Short mmCIF file of C-alpha atoms in Angstrom, two decimals:
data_model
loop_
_atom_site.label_atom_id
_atom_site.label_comp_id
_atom_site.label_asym_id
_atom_site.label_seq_id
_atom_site.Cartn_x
_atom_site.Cartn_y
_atom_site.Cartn_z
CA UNK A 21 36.56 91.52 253.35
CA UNK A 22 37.16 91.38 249.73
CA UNK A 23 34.28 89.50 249.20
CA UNK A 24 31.71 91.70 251.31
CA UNK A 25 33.30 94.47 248.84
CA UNK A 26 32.76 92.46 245.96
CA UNK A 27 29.41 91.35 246.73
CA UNK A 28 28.50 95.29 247.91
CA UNK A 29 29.34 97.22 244.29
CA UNK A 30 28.20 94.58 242.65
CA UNK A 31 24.61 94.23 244.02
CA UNK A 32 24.73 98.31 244.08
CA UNK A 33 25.30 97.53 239.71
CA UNK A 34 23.09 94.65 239.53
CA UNK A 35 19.94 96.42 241.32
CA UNK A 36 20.70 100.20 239.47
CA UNK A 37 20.86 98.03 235.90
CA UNK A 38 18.04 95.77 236.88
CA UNK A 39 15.38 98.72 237.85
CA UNK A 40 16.89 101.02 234.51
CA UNK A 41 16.16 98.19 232.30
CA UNK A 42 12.68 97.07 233.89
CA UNK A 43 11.69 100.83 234.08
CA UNK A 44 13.00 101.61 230.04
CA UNK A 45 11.04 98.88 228.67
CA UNK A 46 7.74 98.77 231.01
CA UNK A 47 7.60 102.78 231.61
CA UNK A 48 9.15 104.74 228.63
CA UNK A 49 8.17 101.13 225.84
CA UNK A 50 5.02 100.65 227.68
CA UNK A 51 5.01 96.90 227.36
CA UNK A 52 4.17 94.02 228.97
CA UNK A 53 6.90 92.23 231.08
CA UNK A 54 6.93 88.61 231.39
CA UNK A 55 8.73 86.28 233.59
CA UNK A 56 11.47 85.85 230.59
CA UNK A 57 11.79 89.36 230.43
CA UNK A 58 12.83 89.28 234.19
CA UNK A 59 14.93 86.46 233.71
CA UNK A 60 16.84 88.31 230.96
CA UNK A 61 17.17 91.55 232.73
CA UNK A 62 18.53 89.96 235.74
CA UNK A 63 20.95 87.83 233.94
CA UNK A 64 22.59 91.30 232.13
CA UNK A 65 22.39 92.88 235.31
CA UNK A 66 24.37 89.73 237.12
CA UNK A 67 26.50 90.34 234.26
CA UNK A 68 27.03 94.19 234.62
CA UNK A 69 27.21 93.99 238.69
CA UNK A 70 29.71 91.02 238.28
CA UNK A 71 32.12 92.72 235.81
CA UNK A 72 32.23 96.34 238.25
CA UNK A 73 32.49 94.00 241.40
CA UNK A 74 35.87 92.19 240.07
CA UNK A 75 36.99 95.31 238.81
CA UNK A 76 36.62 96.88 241.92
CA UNK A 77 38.00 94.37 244.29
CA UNK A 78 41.10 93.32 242.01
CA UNK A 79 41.87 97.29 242.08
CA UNK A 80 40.99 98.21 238.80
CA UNK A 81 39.94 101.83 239.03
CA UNK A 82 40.28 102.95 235.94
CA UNK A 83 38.58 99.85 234.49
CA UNK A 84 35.89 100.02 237.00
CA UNK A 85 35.14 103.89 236.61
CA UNK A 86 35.30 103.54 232.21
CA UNK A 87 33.19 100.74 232.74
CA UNK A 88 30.37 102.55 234.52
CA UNK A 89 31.10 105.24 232.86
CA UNK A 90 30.11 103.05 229.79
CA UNK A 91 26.81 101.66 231.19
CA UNK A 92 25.74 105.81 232.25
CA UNK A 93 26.05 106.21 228.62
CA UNK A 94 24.56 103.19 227.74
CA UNK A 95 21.84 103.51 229.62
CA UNK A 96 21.22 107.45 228.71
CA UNK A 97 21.43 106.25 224.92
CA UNK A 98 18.69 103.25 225.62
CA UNK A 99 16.55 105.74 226.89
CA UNK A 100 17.14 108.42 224.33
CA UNK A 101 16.42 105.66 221.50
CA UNK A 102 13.46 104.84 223.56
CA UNK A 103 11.98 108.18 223.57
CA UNK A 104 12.06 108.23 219.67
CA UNK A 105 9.28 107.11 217.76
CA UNK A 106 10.95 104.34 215.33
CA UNK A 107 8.10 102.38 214.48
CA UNK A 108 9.09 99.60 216.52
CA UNK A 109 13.08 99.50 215.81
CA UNK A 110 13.74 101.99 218.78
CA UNK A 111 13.48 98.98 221.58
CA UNK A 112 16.37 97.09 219.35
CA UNK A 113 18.70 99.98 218.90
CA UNK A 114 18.11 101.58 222.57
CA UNK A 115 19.28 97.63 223.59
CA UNK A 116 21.81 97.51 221.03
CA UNK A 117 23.27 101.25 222.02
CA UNK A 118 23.38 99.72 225.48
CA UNK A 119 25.44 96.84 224.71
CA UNK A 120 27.55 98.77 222.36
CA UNK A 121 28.02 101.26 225.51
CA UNK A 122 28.54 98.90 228.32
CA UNK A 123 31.53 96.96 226.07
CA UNK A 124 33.62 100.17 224.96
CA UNK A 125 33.58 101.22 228.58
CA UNK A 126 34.63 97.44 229.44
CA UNK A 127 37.46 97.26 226.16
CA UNK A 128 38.85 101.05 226.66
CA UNK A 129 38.81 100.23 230.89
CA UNK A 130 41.35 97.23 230.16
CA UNK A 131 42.87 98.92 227.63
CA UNK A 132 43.91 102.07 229.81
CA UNK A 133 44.22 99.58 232.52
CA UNK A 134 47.02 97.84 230.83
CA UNK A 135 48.90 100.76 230.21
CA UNK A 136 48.60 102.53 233.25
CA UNK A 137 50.30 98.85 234.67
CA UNK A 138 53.03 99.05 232.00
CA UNK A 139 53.74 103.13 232.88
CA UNK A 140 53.88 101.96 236.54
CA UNK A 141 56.68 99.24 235.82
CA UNK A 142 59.00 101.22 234.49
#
């Protein structure tokens, strides 16, 4: 059953990150996507949809709800750098924003994690 679970949230992550990421850089960038770019997008999204998927079948809420609470933001802050006109820098900081996003939400989920498991020991 755990695995089903696991398998469930984390294909819900991987497909949600997979079609943000295609649709930012095809749609809003208007380039050209190759077969590397594909490759790379799924491999982050794997990433992504394997990180919420652990977090939610090991019982992680608050982990698993910071994290994806870090990849909405990451996301809405690719997009926004997107939208700018940067002369070419705003595909690099709308990926970098991303990354920046997705591993706060993935540090400050552990972090909070940790303490809620300490408060509950004692």
């Amino acid at each position: 059953m755990k695995v089903r679970k696991f398998f469930t949230v984390g294909s819900i992550v991987f497909i949600l990150s997979f079609l943000l990421l295609f649709f930012g850089v095809k749609v809003m960038l208007d380039q050209d996507v190759t077969g590397q770019n594909i490759l790379a997008y799924a491999i982050l999204s794997i990433i992504f949809g394997g990180i919420s998927g652990a977090a939610y079948i090991l019982r992680m809420k608050a982990t698993f709800f910071i994290f994806l609470a870090g990849l909405i933001i990451g996301f809405t802050m690719m997009y926004t750098q997107f939208s700018k006109d940067m002369d070419g820098w705003g595909d690099l900081t709308g990926l970098m924003s991303l990354f920046f996003a997705a591993g706060i939400g993935l540090i400050a989920g552990v972090v909070v994690q940790g303490i809620l498991h300490l408060v509950r020991k004692k």
